[in-house]
Coordinates of C-alpha atoms and ligand atoms in Angstrom, one line a residue:
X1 CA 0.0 0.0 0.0
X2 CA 1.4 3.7 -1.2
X3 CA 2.5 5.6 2.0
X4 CA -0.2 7.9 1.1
X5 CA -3.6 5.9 0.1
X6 CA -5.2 3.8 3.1
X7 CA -8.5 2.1 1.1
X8 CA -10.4 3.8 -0.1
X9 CA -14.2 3.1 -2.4
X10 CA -16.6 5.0 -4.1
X11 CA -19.9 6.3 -3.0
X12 CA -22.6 4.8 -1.1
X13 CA -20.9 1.0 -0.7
X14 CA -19.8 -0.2 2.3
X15 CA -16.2 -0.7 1.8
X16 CA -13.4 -1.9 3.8
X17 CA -10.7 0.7 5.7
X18 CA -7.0 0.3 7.4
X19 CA -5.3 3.0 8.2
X20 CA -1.5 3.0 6.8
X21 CA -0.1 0.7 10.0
X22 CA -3.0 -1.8 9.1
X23 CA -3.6 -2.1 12.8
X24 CA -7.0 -0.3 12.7
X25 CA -9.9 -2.0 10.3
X26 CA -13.1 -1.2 9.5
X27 CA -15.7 -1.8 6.9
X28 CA -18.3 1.0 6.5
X29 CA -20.3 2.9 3.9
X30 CA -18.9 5.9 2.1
X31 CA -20.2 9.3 1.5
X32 CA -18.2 11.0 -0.9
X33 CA -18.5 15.0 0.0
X34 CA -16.7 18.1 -1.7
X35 CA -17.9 21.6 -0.5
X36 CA -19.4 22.9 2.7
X37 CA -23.3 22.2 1.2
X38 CA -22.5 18.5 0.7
X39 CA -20.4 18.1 3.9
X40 CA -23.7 20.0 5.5
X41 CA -26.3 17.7 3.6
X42 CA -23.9 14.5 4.6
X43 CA -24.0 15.1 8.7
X44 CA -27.5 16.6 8.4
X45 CA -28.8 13.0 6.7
X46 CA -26.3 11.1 9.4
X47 CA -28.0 12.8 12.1
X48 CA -31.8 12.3 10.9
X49 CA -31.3 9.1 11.1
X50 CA -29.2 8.5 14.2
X51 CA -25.8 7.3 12.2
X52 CA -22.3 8.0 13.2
X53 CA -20.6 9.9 10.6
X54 CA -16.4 9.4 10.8
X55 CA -14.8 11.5 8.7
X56 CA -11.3 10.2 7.5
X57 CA -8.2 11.8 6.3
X58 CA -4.8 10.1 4.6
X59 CA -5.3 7.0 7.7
X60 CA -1.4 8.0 8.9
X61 CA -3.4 7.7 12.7
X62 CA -2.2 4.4 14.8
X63 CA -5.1 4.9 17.0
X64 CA -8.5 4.0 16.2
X65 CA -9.1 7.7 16.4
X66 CA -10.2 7.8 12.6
X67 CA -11.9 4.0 12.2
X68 CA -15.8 5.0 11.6
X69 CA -17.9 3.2 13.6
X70 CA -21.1 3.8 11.2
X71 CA -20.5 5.8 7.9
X72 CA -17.0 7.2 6.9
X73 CA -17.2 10.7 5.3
X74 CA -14.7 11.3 2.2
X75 CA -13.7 14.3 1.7
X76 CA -13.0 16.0 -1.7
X77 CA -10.3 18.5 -2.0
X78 CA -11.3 21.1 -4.8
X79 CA -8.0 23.0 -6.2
X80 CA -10.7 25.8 -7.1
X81 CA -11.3 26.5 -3.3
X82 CA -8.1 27.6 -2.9
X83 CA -7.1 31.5 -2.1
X84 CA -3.5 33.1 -1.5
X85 CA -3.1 36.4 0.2
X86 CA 0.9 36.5 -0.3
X87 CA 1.3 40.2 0.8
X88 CA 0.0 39.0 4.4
X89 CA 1.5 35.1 4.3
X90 CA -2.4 33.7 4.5
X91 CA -3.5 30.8 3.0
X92 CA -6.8 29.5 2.8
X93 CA -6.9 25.5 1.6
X94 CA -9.8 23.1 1.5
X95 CA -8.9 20.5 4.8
X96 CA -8.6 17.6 2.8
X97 CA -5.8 18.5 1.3
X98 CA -2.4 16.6 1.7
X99 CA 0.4 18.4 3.3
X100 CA 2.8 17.3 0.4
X101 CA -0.1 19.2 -2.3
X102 CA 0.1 22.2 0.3
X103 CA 3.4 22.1 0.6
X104 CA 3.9 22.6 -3.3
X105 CA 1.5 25.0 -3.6
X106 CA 3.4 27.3 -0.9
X107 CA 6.5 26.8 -2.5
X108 CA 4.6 28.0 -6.0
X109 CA 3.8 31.1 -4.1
X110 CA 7.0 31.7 -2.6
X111 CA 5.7 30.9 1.0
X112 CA 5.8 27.5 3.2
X113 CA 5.1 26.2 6.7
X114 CA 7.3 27.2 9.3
X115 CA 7.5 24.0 10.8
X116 CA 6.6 20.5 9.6
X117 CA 6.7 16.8 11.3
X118 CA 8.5 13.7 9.7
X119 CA 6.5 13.1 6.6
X120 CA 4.1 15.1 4.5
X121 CA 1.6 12.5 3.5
X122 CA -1.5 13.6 5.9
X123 CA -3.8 15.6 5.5
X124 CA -4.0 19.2 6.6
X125 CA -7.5 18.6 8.9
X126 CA -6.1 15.0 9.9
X127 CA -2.5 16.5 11.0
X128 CA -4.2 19.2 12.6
X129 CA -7.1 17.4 14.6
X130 CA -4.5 15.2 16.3
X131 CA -1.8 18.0 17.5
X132 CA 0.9 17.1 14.3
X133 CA 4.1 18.4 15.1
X134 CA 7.7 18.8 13.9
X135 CA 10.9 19.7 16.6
X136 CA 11.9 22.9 17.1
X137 CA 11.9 25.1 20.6
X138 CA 10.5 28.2 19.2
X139 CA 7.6 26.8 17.5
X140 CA 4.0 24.8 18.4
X141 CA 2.3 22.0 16.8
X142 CA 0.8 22.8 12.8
X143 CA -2.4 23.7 14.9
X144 CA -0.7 26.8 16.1
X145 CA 0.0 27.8 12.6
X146 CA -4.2 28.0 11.5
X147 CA -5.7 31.5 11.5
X148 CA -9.3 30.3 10.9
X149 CA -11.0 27.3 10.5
X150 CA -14.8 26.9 8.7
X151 CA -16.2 23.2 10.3
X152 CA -19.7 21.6 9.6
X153 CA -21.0 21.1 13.7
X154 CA -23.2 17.9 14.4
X155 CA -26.3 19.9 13.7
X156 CA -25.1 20.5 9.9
X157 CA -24.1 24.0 10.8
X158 CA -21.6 25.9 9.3
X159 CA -19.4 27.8 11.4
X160 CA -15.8 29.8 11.1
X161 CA -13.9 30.1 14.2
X162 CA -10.7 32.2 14.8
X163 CA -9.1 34.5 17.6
X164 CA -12.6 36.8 16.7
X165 CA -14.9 35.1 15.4
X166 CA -16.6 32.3 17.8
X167 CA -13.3 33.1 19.9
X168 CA -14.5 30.7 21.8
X169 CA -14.3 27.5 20.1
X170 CA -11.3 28.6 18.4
X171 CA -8.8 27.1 21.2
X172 CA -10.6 23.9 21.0
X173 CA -11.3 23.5 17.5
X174 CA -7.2 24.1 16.7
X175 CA -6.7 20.5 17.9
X176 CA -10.0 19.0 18.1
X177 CA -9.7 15.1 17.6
X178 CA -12.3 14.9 15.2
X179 CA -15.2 15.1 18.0
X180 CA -16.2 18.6 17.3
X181 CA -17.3 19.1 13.7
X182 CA -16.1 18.3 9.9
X183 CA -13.2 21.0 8.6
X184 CA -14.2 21.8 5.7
X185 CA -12.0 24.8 5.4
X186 CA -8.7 25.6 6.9
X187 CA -6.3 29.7 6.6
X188 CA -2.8 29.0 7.9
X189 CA -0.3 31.8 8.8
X190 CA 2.9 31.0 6.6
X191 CA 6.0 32.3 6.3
X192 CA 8.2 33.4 3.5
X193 CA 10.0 30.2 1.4
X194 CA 13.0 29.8 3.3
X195 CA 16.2 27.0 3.0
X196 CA 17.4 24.9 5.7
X197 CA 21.0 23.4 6.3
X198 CA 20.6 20.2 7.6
X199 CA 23.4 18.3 9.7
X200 CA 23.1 14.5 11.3
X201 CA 26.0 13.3 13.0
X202 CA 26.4 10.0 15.7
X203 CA 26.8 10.9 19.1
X204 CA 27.1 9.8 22.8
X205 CA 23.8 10.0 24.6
X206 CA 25.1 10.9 27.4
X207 CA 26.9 13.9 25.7
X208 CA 23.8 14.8 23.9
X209 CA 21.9 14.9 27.2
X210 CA 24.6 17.3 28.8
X211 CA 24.4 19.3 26.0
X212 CA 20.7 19.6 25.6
X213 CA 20.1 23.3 26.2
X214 CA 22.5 24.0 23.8
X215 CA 21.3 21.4 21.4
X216 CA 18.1 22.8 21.7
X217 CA 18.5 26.7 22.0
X218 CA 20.9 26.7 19.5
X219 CA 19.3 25.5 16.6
X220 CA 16.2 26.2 14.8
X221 CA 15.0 23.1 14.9
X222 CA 16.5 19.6 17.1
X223 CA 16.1 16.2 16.9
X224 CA 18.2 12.7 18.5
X225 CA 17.2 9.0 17.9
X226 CA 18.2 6.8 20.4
X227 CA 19.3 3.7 19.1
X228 CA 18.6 0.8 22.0
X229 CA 20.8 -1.6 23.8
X230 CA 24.0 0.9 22.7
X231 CA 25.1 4.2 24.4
X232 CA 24.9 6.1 20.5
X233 CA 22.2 8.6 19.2
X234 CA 22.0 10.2 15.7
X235 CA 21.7 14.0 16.3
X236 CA 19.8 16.2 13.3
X237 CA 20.1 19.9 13.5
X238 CA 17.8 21.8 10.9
X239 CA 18.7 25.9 10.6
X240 CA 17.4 28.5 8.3
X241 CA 20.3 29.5 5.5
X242 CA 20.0 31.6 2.9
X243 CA 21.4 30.0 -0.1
X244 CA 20.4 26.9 -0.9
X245 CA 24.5 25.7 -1.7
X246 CA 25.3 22.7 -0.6
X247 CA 22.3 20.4 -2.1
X248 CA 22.6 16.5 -1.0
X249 CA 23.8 14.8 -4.7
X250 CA 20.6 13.0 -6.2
X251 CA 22.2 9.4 -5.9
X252 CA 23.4 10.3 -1.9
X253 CA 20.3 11.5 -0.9
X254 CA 18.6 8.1 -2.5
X255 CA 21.1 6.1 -1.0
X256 CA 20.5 7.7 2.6
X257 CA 17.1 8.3 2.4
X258 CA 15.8 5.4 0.1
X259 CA 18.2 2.8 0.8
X260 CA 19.4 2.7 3.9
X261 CA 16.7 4.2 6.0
X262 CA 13.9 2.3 4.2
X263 CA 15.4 -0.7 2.4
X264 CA 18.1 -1.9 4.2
X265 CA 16.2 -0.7 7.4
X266 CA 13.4 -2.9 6.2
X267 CA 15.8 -6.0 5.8
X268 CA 17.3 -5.4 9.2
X269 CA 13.9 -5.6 10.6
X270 CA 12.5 -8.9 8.9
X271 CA 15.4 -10.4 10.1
X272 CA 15.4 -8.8 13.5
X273 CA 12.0 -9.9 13.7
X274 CA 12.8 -14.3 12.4
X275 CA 15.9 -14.0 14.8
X276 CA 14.9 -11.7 17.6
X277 CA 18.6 -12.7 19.6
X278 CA 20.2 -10.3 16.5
X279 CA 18.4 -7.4 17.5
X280 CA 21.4 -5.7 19.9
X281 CA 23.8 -5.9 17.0
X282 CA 21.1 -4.7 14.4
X283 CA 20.9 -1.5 16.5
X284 CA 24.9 -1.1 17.2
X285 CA 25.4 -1.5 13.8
X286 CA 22.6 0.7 12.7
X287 CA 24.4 3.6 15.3
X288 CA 27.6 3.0 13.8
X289 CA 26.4 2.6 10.1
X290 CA 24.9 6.2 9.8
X291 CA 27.5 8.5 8.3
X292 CA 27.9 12.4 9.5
X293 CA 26.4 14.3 6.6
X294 CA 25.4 18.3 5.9
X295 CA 23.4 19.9 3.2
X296 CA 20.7 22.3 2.4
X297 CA 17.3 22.5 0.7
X298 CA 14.0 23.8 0.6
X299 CA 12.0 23.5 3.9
X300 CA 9.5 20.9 3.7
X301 CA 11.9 19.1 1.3
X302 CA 14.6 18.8 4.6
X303 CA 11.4 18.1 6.9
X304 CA 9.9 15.5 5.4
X305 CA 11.4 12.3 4.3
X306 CA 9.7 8.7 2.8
X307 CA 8.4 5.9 5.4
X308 CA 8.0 3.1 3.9
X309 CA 9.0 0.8 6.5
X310 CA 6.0 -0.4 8.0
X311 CA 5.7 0.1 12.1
X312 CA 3.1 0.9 15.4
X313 CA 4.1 3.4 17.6
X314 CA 3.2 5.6 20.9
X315 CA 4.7 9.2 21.6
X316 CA 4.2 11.1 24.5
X317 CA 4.8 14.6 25.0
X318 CA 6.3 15.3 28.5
X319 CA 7.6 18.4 30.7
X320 CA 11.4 18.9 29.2
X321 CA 12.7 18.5 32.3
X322 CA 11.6 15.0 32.4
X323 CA 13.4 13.8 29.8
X324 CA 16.7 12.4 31.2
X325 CA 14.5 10.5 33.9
X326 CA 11.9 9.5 31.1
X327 CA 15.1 7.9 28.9
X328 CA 16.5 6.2 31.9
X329 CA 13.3 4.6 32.8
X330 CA 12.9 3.8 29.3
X331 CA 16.4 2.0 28.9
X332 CA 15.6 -0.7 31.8
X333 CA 12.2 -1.2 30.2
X334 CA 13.9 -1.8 27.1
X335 CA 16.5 -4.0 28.8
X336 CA 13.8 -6.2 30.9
X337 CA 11.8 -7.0 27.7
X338 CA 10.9 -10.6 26.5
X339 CA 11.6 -9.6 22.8
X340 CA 13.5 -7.3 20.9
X341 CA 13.4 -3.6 20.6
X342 CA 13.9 -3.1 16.3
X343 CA 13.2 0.2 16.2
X344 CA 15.3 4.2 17.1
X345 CA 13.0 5.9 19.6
X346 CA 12.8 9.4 18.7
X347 CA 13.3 12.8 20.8
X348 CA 11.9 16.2 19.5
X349 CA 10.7 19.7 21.4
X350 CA 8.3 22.0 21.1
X351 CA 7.1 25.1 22.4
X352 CA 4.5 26.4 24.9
X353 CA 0.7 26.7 23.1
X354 CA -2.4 27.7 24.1
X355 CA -4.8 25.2 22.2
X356 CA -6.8 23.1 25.0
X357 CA -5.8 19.5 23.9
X358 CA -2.6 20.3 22.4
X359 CA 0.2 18.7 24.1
X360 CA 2.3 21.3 24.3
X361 CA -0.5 23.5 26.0
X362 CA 0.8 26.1 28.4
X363 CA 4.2 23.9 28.7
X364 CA 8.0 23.4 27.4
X365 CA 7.7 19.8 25.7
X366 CA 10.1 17.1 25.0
X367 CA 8.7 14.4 22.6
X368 CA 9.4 10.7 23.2
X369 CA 8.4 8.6 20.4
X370 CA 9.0 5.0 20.9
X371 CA 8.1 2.2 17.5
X372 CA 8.2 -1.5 16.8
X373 CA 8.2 -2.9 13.4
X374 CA 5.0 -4.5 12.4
X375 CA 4.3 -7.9 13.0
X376 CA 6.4 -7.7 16.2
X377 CA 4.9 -7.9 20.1
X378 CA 5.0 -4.3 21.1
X379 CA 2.1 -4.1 23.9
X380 CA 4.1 -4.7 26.9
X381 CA 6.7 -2.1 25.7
X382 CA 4.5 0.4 24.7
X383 CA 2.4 -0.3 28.7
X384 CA 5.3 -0.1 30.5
X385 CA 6.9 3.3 29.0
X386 CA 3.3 4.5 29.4
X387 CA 3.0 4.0 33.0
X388 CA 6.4 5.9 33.5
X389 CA 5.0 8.8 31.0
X390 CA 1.7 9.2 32.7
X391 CA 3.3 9.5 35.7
X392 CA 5.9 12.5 34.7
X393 CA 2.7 14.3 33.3
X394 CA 2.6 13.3 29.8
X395 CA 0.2 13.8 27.4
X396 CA -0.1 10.8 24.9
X397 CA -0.1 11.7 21.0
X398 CA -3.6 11.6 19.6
X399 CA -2.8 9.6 16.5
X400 CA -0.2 7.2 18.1
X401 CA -1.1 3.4 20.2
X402 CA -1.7 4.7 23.9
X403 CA -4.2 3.2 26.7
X404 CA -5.3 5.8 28.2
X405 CA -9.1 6.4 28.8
X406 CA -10.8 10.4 29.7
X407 CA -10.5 9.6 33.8
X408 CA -7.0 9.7 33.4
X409 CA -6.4 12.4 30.6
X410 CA -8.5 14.9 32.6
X411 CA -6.0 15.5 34.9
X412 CA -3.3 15.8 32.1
X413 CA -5.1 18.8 30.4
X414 CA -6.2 21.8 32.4
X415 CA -9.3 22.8 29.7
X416 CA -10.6 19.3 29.4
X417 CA -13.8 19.9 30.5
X418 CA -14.1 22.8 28.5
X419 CA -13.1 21.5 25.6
X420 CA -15.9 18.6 26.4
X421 CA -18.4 21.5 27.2
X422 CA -17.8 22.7 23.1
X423 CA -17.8 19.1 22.1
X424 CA -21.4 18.9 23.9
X425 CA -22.6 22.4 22.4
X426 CA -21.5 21.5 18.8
X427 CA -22.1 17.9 18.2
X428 CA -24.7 17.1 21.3
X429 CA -26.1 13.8 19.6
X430 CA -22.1 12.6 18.7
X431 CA -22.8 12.4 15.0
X432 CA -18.8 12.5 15.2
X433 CA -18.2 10.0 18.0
X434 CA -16.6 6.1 17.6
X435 CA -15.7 4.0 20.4
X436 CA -12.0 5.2 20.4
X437 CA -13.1 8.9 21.2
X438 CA -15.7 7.4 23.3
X439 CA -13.1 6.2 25.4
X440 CA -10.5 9.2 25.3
X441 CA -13.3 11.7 25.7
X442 CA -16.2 10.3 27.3
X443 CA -19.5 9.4 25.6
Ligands
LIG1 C1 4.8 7.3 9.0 C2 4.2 8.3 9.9 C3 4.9 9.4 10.3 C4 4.3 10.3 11.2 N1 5.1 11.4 11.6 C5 4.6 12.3 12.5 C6 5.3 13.4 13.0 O1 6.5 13.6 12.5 N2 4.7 14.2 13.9 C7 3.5 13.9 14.4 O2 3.1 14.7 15.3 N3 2.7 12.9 14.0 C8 3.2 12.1 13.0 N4 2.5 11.1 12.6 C9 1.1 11.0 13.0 C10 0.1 11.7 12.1 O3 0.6 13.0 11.8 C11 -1.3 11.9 12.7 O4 -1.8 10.6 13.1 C12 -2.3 12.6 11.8 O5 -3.5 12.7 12.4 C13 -2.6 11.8 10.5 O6 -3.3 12.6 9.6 P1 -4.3 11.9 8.6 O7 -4.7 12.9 7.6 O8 -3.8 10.6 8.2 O9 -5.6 11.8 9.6 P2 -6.4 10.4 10.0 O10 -5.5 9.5 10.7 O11 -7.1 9.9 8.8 O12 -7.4 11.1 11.0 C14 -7.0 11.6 12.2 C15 -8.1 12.4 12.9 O13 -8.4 13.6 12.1 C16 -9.8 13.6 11.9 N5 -10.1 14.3 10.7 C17 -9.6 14.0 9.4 N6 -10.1 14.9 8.5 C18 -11.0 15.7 9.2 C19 -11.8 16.8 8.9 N7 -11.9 17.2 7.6 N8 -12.5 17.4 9.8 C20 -12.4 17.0 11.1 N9 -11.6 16.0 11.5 C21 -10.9 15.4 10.6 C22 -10.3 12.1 11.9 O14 -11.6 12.0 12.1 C23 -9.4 11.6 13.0 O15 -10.0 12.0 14.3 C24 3.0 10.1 11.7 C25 2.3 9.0 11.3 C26 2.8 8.1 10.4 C27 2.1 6.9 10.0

């Protein structure tokens, strides 16, 4: 399956759904829907008749956050709805687009994101509803880039919310899981097209840990994987330059990016995963293996990079000063096991925000991001780094595996209940609810 098409059908037939992991399945009608009038006339007919309407975007969500419990709702992206206000950086996109169509359209305009996440294949509403985010300690999650948003509530209204208008569903609506209405409609505060040098080099983790406010207030943008059972991180550093000089040569950049992180990667895995005992010397030698390198090119182009190895995974986003206890913790879980660990975990930050169920709300974050290939046990793993998270204060990722139910989020997120107070006023009968959210959010 293409990184960027989860199942899809046409309109009317009940069709069956995964979502890119192929850990969450469903099968469920489709209503196809392009503009505002059809997404109203979809939820209005849903509601009439006392269906559940899920609406989907590119399926890159490992939770069953997306997985439509009665009818899934395809949106349409028209090109036609689009409008460009390049003299003040706003950008007004239809929300099913994909960040990779966004991202070329930006880049036609001589404007981009200021920050993106790890690949580009979502789309904008999707990335958005579930708190997408990239590294960086001067910026928020994507949803702290949106200057408005136009949704389709459970009562087929349409409304636009932003810091003035319905001011007050703005800060929920930013990040709003899917349980508040259909975004039909999304403007985004850009920046002018700008060029990034990248550099990855190996490291000690225990340097990298000394070093971190350095690491992280000197760059634009920070990132370390871990690599388990070894001492060794990669470190990536992404600033602003502002020539793009030093491009990565076409058959280097497939060699790092296509073959060795996704081909041999893949091999190392399958065979990590038939002889499990290999596993510590699949991730020393994957440490060892990756190469210093520096070089520059457009933004989203330096963001954003392929997956196609197949995996599950669970992020949380915890206080940064947490982190050296969180990785410690994390080693002995690692190290106590059953299986093998085949997979990097991943370390990003972010900066304070002020959307409700953001995980960076009204904090300093440090991401942990921990995977396991597919086909692999992963559940004890991803339950025991949970019950150290939860208890340094983090906030599971929306879209990635986590266990926890809305008793134990509440405490985790000081405008829960008033994000659950919008959720009631805009979609009282759930039009927009499935199990998952009834679990994370209450029925
Ligand atoms: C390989 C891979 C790499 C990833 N990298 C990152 C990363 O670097 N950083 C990060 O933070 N996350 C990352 N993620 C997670 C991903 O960004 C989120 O799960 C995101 O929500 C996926 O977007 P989507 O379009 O696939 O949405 P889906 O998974 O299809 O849906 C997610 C939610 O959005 C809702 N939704 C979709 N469209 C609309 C709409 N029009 N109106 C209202 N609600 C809507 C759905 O109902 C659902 O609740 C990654 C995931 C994968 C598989």
């Amino acid at each position: 399956m293409p990184e960027s098409s989860p199942s899809t059908a046409s309109a009317g037939t009940a069709a069956p759904w995964s979502n890119w992991a192929g850990n969450q399945t469903a099968t469920a009608a489709v209503v196809r829907a392009a503009g505002a009038d059809e997404v109203q006339a979809a939820v209005r007919a849903a509601r009439a008749d006392g269906r559940r309407l899920k609406v989907g975007g590119s399926g890159h969500s490992f939770t069953a956050i997306a997985r439509p419990d009665g009818d899934r709702l395809e949106l349409v992206a028209e090109p036609a709805r689009i409008r460009v206000d390049r003299e003040r950086r706003l950008v007004t996109v239809p929300a099913a687009l994909t960040l990779r169509e966004l991202n070329e359209l930006l880049a036609r305009h001589g404007l981009a994101l200021p920050n993106l996440g790890d690949i580009d294949a979502q789309s904008v509403a999707g990335a958005l509803a579930t708190g997408t985010h990239g590294t960086g300690a001067g910026y928020g999650c994507l949803s702290t880039f949106v200057d408005a948003l136009t949704l389709v509530t459970g009562a087929g209204e349409l409304i636009t919310c932003s810091a003035t208008d319905n001011a007050d569903v703005f800060p929920a609506a930013r990040v709003g899981l899917g349980a508040l209405g259909v975004l039909v409609e999304v403007t985004l505060r850009c920046v002018d097209a700008f060029v990034l040098r990248a550099d990855e080099r190996p490291a000690a983790l225990a340097d990298t840990l000394a070093g971190l406010p350095e690491l992280i207030g000197g760059n634009d943008h920070a990132e370390f994987y871990w690599f388990p059972y070894t001492d060794r991180v990669q470190v990536k550093t992404n600033n602003r330059v502002p020539a793009d000089d030093h491009p990565l040569p076409r058959m280097r950049g497939w060699l790092d990016d296509e073959f060795l992180a996704n081909t041999v990667f893949a091999g190392a895995c399958r065979l990590g995963r038939r002889l499990p005992g290999l596993a510590p010397a699949i991730s020393a030698v994957s440490a060892r293996a990756l190469a210093a390198r520096t070089y520059t090119g457009r933004s989203d182009r330096v963001f954003c990079t392929p997956r196609r190895v197949r995996f599950v995974e669970m992020e949380y986003g915890l206080p940064r000063a947490a982190l050296p206890e969180a990785l410690a913790a994390l080693r002995r879980i690692v190290d106590d096991l059953p299986f093998r660990v085949l997979f990097p975990v991943e370390v990003r930050f972010t900066a304070p925000d002020d959307i409700w169920l953001s995980h960076g709300y009204g904090r300093e974050s440090a991401y942990l991001a921990i995977h396991q290939y597919v086909g692999v046990p992963y559940e004890p793993y991803f339950r025991g780094f949970e019950r150290i998270a939860a208890k340094l204060g983090g906030r599971p990722h929306w879209g990635k595996l986590h266990y926890r139910d809305a008793a134990s989020l509440r405490p985790a997120y000081p405008r829960f209940d008033d994000f659950r107070a919008v959720r009631d006023r805009l979609d009282p009968d759930r039009v927009f609810g499935n199990a998952h959210l009834d679990r994370v959010l209450g029925a």
